[in-house]
Tab-separated table of C-alpha atoms in Angstrom:
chain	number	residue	atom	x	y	z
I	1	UNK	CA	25.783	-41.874	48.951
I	2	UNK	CA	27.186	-40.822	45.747
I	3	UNK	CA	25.678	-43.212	43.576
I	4	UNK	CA	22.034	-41.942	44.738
I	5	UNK	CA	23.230	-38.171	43.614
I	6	UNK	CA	23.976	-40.019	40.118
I	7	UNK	CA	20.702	-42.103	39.846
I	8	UNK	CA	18.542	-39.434	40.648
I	9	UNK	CA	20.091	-36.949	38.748
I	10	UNK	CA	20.121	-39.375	35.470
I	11	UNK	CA	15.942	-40.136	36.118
I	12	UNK	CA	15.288	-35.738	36.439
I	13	UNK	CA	17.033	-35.744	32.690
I	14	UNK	CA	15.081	-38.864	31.446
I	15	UNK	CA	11.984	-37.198	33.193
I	16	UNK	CA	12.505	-33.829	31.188
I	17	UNK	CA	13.181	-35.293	28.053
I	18	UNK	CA	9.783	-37.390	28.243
I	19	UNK	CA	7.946	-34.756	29.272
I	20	UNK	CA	9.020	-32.133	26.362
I	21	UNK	CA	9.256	-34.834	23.987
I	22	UNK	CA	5.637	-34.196	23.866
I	23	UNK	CA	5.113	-30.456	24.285
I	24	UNK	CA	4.237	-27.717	21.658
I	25	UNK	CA	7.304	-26.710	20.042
I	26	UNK	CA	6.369	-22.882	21.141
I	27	UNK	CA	7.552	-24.209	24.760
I	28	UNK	CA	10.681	-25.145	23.778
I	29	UNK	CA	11.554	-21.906	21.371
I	30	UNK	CA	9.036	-19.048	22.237
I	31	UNK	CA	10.346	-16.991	19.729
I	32	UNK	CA	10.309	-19.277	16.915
I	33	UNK	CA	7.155	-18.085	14.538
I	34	UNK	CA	4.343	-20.348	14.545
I	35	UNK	CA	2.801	-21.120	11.013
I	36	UNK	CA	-0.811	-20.285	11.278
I	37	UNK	CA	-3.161	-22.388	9.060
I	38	UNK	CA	-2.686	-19.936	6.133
I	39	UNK	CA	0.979	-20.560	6.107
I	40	UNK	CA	0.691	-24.579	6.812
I	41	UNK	CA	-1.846	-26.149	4.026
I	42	UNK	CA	-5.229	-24.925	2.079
I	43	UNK	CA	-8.318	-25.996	3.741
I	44	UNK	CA	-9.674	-27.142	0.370
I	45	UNK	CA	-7.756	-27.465	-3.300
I	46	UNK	CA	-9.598	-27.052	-6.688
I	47	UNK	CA	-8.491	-27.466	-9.969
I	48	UNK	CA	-10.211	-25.771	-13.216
I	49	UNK	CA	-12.305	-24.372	-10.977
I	50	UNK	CA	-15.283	-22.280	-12.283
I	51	UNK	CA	-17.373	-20.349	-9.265
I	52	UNK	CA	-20.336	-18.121	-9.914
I	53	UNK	CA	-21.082	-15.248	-7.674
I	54	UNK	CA	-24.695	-13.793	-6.643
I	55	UNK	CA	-25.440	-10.608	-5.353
I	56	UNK	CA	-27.659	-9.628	-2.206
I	57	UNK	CA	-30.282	-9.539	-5.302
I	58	UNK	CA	-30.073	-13.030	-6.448
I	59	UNK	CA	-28.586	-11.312	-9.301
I	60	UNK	CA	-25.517	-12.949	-11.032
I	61	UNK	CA	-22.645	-10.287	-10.353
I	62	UNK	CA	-19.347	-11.830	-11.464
I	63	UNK	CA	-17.929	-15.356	-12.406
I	64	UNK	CA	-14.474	-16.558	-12.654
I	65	UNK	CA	-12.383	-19.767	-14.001
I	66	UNK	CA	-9.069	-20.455	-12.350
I	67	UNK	CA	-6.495	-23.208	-13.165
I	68	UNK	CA	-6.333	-23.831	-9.272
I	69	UNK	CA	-7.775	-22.589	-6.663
I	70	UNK	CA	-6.557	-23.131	-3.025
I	71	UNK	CA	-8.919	-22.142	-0.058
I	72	UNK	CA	-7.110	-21.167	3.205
I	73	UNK	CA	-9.287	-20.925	6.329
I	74	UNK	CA	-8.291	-19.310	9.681
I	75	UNK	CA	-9.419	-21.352	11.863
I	76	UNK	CA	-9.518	-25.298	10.201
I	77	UNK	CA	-13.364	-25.821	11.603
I	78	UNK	CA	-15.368	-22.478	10.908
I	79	UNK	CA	-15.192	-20.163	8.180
I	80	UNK	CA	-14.135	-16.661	9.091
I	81	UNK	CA	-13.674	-13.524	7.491
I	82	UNK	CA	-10.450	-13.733	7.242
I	83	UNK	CA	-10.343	-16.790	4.953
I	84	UNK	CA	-9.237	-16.309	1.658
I	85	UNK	CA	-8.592	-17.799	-2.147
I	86	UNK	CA	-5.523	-17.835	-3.909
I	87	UNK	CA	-6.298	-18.747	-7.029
I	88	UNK	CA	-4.332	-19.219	-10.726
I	89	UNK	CA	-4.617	-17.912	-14.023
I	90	UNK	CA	-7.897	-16.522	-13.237
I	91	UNK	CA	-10.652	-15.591	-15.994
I	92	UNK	CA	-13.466	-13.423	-14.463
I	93	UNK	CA	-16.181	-11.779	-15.791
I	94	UNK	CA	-18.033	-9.109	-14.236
I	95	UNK	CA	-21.589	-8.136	-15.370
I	96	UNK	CA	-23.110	-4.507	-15.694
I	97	UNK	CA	-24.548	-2.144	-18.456
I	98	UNK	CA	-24.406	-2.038	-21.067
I	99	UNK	CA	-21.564	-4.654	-21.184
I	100	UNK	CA	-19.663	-7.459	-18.965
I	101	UNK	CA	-15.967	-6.357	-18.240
I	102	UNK	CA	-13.926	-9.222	-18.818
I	103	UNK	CA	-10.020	-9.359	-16.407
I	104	UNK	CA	-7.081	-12.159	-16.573
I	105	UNK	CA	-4.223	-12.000	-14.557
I	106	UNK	CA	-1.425	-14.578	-13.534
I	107	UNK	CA	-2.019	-14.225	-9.878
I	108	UNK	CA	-4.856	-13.237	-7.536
I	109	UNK	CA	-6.415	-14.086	-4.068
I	110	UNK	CA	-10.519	-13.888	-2.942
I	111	UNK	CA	-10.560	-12.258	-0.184
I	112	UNK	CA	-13.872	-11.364	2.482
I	113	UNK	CA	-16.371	-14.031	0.556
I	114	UNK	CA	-15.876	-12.814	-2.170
I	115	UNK	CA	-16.765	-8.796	-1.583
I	116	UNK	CA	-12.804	-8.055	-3.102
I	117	UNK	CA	-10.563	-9.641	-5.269
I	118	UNK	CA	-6.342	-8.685	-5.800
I	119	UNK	CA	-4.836	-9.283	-8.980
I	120	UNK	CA	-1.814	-9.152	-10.159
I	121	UNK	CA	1.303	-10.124	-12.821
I	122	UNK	CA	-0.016	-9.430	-15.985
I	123	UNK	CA	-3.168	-7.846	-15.351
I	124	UNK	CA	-5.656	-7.226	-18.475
I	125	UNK	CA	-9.318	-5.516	-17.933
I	126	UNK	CA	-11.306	-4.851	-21.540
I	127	UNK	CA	-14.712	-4.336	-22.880
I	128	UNK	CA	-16.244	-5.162	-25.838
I	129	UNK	CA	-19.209	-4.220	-27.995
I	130	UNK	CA	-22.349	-6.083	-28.403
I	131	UNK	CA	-20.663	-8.285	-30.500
I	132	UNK	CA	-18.522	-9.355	-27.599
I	133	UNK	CA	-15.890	-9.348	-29.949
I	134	UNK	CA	-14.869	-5.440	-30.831
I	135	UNK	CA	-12.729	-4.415	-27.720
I	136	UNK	CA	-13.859	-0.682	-27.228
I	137	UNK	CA	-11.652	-0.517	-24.222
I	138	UNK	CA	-8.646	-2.076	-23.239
I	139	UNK	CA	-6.521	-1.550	-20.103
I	140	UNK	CA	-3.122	-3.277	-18.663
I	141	UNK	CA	-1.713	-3.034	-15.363
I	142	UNK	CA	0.334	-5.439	-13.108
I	143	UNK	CA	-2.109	-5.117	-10.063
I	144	UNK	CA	-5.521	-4.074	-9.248
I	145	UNK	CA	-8.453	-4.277	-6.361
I	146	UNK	CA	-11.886	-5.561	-8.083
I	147	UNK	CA	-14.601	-4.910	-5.811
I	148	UNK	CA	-17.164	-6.656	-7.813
I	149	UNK	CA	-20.367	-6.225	-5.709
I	150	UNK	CA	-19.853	-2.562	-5.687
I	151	UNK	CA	-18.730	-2.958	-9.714
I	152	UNK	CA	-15.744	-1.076	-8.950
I	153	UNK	CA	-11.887	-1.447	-9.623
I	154	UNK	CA	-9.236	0.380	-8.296
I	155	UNK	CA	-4.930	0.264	-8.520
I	156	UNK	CA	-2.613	2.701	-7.575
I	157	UNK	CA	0.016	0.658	-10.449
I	158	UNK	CA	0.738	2.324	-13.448
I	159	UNK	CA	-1.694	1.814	-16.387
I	160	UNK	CA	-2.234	1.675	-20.127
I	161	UNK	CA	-5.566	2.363	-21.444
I	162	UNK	CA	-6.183	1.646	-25.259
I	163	UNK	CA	-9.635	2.600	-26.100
I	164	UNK	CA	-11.066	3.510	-30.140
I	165	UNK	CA	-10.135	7.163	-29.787
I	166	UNK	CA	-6.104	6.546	-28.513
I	167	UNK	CA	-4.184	5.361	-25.363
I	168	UNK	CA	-3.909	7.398	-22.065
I	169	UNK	CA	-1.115	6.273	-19.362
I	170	UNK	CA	-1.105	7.164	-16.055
I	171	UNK	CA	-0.612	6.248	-12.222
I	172	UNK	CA	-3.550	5.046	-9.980
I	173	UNK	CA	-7.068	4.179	-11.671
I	174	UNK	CA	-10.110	3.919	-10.705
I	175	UNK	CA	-12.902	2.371	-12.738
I	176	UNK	CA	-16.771	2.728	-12.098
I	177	UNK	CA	-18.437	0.013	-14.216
I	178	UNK	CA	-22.007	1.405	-13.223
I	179	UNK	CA	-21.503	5.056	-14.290
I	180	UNK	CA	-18.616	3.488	-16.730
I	181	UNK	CA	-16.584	6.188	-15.840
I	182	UNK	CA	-12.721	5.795	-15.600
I	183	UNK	CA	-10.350	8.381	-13.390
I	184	UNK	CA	-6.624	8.279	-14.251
I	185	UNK	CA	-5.041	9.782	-10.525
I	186	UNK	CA	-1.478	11.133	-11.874
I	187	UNK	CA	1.253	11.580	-14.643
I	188	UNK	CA	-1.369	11.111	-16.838
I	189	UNK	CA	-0.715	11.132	-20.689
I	190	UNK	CA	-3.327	10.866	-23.708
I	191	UNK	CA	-2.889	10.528	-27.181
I	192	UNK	CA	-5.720	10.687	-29.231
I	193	UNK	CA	-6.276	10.299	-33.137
I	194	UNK	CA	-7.360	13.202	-35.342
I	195	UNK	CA	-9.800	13.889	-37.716
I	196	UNK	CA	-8.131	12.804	-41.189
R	1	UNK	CA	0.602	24.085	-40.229
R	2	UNK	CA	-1.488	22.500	-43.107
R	3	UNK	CA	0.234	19.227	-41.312
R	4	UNK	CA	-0.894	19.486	-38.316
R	5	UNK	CA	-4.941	18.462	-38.467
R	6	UNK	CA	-3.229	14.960	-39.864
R	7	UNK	CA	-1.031	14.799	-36.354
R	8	UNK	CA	-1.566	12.515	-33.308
R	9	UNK	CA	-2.722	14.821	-30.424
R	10	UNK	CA	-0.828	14.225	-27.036
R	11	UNK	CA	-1.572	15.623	-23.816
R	12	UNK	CA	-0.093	15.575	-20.287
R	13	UNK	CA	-2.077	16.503	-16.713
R	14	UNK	CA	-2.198	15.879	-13.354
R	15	UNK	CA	-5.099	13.608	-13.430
R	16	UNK	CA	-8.298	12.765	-16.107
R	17	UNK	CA	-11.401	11.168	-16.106
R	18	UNK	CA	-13.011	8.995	-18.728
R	19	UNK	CA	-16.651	8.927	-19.405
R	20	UNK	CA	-17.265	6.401	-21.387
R	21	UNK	CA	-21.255	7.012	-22.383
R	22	UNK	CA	-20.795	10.529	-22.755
R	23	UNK	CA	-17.453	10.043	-24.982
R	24	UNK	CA	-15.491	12.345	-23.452
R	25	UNK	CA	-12.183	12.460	-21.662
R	26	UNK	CA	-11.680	15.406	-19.147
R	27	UNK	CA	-7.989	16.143	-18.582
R	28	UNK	CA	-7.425	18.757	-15.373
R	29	UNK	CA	-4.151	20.140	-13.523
R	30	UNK	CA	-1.550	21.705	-15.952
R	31	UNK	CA	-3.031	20.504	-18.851
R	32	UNK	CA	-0.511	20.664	-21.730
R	33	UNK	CA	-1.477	19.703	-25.153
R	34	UNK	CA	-0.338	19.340	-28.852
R	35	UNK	CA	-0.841	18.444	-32.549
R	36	UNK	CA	1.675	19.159	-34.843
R	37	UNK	CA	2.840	23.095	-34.114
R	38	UNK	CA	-0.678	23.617	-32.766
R	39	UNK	CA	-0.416	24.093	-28.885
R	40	UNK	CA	-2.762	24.561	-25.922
R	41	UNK	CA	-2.080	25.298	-22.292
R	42	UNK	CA	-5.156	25.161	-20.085
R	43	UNK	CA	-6.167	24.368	-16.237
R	44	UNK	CA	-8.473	21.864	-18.178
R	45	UNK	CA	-9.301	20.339	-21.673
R	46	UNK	CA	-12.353	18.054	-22.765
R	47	UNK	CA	-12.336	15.693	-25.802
R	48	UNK	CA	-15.186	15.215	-27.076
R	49	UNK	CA	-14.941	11.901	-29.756
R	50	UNK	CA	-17.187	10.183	-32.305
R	51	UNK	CA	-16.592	6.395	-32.159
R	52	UNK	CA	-12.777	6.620	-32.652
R	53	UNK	CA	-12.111	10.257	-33.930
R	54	UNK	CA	-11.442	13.163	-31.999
R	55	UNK	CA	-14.416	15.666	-33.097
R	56	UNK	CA	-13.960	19.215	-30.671
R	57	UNK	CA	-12.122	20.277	-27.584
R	58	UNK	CA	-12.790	22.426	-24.854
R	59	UNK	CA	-9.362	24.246	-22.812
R	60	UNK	CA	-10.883	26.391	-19.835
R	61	UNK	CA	-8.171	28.323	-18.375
R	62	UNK	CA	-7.480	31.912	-16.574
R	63	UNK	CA	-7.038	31.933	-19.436
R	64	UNK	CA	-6.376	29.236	-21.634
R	65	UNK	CA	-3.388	29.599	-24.627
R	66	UNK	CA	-3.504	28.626	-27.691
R	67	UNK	CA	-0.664	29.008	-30.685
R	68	UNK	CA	0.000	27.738	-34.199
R	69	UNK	CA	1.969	28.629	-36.952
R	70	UNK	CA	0.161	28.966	-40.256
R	71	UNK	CA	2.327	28.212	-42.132
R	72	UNK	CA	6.318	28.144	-42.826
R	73	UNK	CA	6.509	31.402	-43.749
R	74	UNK	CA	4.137	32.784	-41.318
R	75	UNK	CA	4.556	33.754	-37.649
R	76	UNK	CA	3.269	32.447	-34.777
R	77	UNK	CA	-0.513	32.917	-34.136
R	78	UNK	CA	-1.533	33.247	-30.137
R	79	UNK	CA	-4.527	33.175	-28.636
R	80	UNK	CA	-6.218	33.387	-25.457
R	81	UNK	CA	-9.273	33.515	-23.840
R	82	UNK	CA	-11.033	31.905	-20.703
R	83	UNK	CA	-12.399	29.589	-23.004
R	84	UNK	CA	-11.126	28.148	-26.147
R	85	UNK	CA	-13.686	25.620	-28.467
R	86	UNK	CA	-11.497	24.165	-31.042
R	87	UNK	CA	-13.160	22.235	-33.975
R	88	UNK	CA	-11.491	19.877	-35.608
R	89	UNK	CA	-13.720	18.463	-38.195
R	90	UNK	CA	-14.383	22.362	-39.506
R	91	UNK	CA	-11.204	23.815	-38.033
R	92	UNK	CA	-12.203	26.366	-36.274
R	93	UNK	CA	-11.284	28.327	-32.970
R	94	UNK	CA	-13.516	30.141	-30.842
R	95	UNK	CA	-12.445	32.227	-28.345
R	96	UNK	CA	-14.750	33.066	-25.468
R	97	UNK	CA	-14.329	36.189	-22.443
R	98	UNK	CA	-11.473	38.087	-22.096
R	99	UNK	CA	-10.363	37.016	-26.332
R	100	UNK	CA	-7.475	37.807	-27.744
R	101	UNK	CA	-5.129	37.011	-30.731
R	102	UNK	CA	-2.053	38.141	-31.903
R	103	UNK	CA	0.448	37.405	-34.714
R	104	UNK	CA	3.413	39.528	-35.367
R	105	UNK	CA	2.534	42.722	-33.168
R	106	UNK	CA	-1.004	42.860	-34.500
R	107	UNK	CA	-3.687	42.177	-31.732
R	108	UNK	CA	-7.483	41.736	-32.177
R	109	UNK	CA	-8.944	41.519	-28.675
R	110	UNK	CA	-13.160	41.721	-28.035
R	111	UNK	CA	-15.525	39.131	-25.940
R	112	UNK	CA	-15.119	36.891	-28.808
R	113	UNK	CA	-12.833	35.550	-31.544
R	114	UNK	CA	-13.995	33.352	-33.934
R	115	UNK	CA	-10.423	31.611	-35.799
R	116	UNK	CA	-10.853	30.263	-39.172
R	117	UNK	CA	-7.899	28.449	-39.233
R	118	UNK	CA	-8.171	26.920	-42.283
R	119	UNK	CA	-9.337	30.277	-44.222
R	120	UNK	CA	-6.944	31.890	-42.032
R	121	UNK	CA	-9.876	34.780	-41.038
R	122	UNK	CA	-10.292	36.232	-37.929
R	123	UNK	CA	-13.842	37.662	-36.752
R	124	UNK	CA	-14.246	39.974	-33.259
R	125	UNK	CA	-17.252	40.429	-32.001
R	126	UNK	CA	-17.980	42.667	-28.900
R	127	UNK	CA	-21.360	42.467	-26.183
R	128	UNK	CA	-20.262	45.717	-25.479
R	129	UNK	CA	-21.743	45.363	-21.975
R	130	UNK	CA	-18.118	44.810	-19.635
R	131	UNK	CA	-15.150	44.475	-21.649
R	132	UNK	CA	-15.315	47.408	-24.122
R	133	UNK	CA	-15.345	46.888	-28.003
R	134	UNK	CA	-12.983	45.174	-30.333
R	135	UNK	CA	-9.894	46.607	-30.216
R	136	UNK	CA	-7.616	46.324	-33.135
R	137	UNK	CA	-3.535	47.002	-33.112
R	138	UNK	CA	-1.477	47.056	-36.481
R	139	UNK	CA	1.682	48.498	-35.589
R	140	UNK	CA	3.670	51.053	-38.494
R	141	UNK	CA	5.876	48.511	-39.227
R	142	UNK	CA	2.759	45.787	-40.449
R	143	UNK	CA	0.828	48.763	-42.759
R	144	UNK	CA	3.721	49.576	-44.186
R	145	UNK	CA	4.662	46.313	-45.782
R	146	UNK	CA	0.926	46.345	-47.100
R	147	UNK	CA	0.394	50.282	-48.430
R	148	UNK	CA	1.586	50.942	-51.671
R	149	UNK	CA	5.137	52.806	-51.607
R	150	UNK	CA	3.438	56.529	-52.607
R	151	UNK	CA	1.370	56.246	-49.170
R	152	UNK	CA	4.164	55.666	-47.165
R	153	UNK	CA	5.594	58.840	-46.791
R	154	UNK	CA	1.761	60.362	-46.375
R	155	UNK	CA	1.999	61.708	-42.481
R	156	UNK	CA	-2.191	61.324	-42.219
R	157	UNK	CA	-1.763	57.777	-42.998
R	158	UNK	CA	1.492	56.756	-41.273
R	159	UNK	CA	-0.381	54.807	-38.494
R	160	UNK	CA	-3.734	53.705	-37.495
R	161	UNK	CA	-5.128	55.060	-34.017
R	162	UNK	CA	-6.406	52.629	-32.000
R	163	UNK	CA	-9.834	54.468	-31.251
R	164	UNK	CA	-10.838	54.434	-34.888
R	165	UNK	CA	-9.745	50.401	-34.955
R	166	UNK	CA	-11.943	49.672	-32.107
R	167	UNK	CA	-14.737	51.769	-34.303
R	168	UNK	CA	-14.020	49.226	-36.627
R	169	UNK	CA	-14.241	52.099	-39.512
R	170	UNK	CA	-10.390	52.317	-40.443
R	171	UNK	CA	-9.039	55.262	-43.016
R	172	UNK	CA	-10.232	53.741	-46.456
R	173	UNK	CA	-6.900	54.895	-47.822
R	174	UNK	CA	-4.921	52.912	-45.071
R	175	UNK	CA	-7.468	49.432	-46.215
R	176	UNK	CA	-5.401	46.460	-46.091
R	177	UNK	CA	-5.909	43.953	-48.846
R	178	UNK	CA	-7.849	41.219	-46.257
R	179	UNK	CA	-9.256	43.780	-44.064
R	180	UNK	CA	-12.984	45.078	-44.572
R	181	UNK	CA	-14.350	47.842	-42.934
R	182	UNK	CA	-17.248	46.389	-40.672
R	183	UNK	CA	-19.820	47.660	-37.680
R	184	UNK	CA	-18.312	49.291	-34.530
R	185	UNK	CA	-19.315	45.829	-32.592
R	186	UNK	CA	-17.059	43.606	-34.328
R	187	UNK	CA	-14.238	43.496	-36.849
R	188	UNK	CA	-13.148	40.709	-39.562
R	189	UNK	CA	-9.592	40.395	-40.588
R	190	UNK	CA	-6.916	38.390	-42.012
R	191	UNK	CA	-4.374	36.474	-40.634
R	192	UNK	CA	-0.765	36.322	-42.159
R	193	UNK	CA	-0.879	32.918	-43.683
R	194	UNK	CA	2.269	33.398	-45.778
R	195	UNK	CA	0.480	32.653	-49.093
R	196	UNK	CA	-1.020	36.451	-49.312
């Protein structure tokens, strides 16, 4: 009688281990946290990437270069929203009067299709005359929003703006390429050249 | 001082906003600026610049301060008014509602002072309508220095009364060197520069 306790005790182990050989790891450690896509692998991996990007107008808004650029989808067989870019050593260029403004960073992600953009580590945002050489402004940051559709950037960072007239510092930024209108939002220093 | 047109200006405030077709930079909140010994105080200040030079500024305050020192010799010149207009390129200070300027106990006060900083003049002018006329002070101590030693001890001339300074016709035996007689509406006088 004895023997059958053993025996049937040592095929409900081998059953168990069979059966959660097999299972989703979640099983086995519910509180373990499960990698979604993002975390596991990009969808899609470019290198010296160059994308152009069209308004609702047909209109060429904004174009960018990036050493890589790794697309990371929600959900591995549809696009969603809440797929995103990271992307490296990005160049971008955004389009509006009377001049493009031109931004590099280190760092950034495309985020929404497109509609915003995060940079950061090194941050530069300038404009330039006709000429596209003459920077008339010039500002530095280590992050900043670009909402490029709208032709708007935005950082609560700290920033240095070096424009023909002198430099301004502040906190917070944001910059209205349409109107071309820049607000500083605190601690904000100028200093500004004279008259010889 | 004769320095100070040749000075970096610097200014601090809560927040600004640059405009860059108009070519000005609005600072507002505690605005606090200088250039050399030249200093403003004002709830805001515009800059108004010509490609990359500084050409006029505009400090509205209730009101807004102003003060320089002529020279090395010379003591402080203040100034206030709800609205100062300070020209660089011609270097010149106007004054506008509620005016007034002082150096060394002597006050000039009207609707509004035009500075000649460079010539050192001061000119008052009244509308006559709300805030009264110019009003001139020179305390004892300032016509004394200036009036020959015989008219010192003259009782009739030991010190002007305010009601004939606002008249603007002062006692022609008490005329300073730099100050004319003018109209009762206004009054034109000299500031201490310590070269006189």
């Amino acid at each position: 009688m004895k023997n059958w306790v053993y025996i049937s005790l040592i095929c409900v182990i081998t059953m168990t281990v069979v059966l959660l050989w097999d299972s989703r790891p979640e099983l086995l450690n519910p509180l373990a946290k499960v990698e979604s896509p993002f975390e596991r692998f990009p969808y899609a991996v470019l290198h010296d990437a160059r994308t152009s990007h069209f308004d609702e107008n047909g209109q060429l808004s904004y174009e960018f270069d990036a050493v890589t650029l790794k697309h990371f989808r929600a959900d591995t067989q549809n696009t969603s929203d809440e797929d995103y870019m990271l992307i490296t050593a990005p160049k971008l260029t955004l389009y509006g009067e009377p001049e493009p403004w031109f931004v590099t960073a280190k760092q950034g992600k495309v985020m929404a299709h497109g509609e915003k953009l995060i940079l950061w580590d090194d941050v530069e945002v300038w404009q330039t005359e006709k000429d596209a050489a003459t920077i008339t402004t010039k500002l530095s940051t280590e992050s900043i929003d670009i909402f490029p559709h709208q032709k708007r950037i935005s950082t609560d960072a700290h920033v240095h703006i070096e424009s023909s007239n002198g430099t301004i510092d502040a906190d917070g930024l944001e910059v209205d390429m349409i109107t071309q209108r820049i607000k500083l939002l605190a601690n904000v220093r100028g200093q500004h050249e004279p008259i010889q | 001082l004769q320095s100070d047109r040749s000075q970096p200006i610097t200014i601090d405030a809560d927040s600004a906003e640059r405009d860059e077709l108009a070519g000005t930079t609005t600072y507002s909140g505690k605005v606090e600026m200088a250039q050399g010994s030249m200093r403003i105080n004002a709830d805001e200040i515009v800059i108004y610049n010509t490609k990359d030079k500084v050409t006029k500024i505009i400090a509205k305050g209730k009101p807004a301060a102003y003060q320089q020192k002529p020279s090395d010799k010379a003591g402080k010149v203040v100034a206030k008014a709800n609205i100062l207009e300070y020209r660089i390129d011609q270097e010149t200070l106007r004054l506008l509602e509620g005016a007034s300027l002082q150096q060394e106990g002597t006050s000039l006060s009207g609707t509004t002072i035009e500075y000649d900083v460079r010539k050192s003049v001061v000119k008052a002018d009244s509308n006559n309508k709300d805030s009264g006329r110019v009003r001139m002070v020179i305390p004892p101590k300032a016509l004394r220095s200036e009036l020959p030693d015989s008219e010192v001890n003259d009782p009739k001339s030991n010190q002007t009364n305010p009601e004939n300074a606002t008249q603007g016709q002062l006692d022609d035996k008490r005329e300073t060197p730099n100050m004319p007689t003018t109209p009762d509406q206004s009054a034109v006088t000299g500031i201490d520069n310590g070269h006189s």
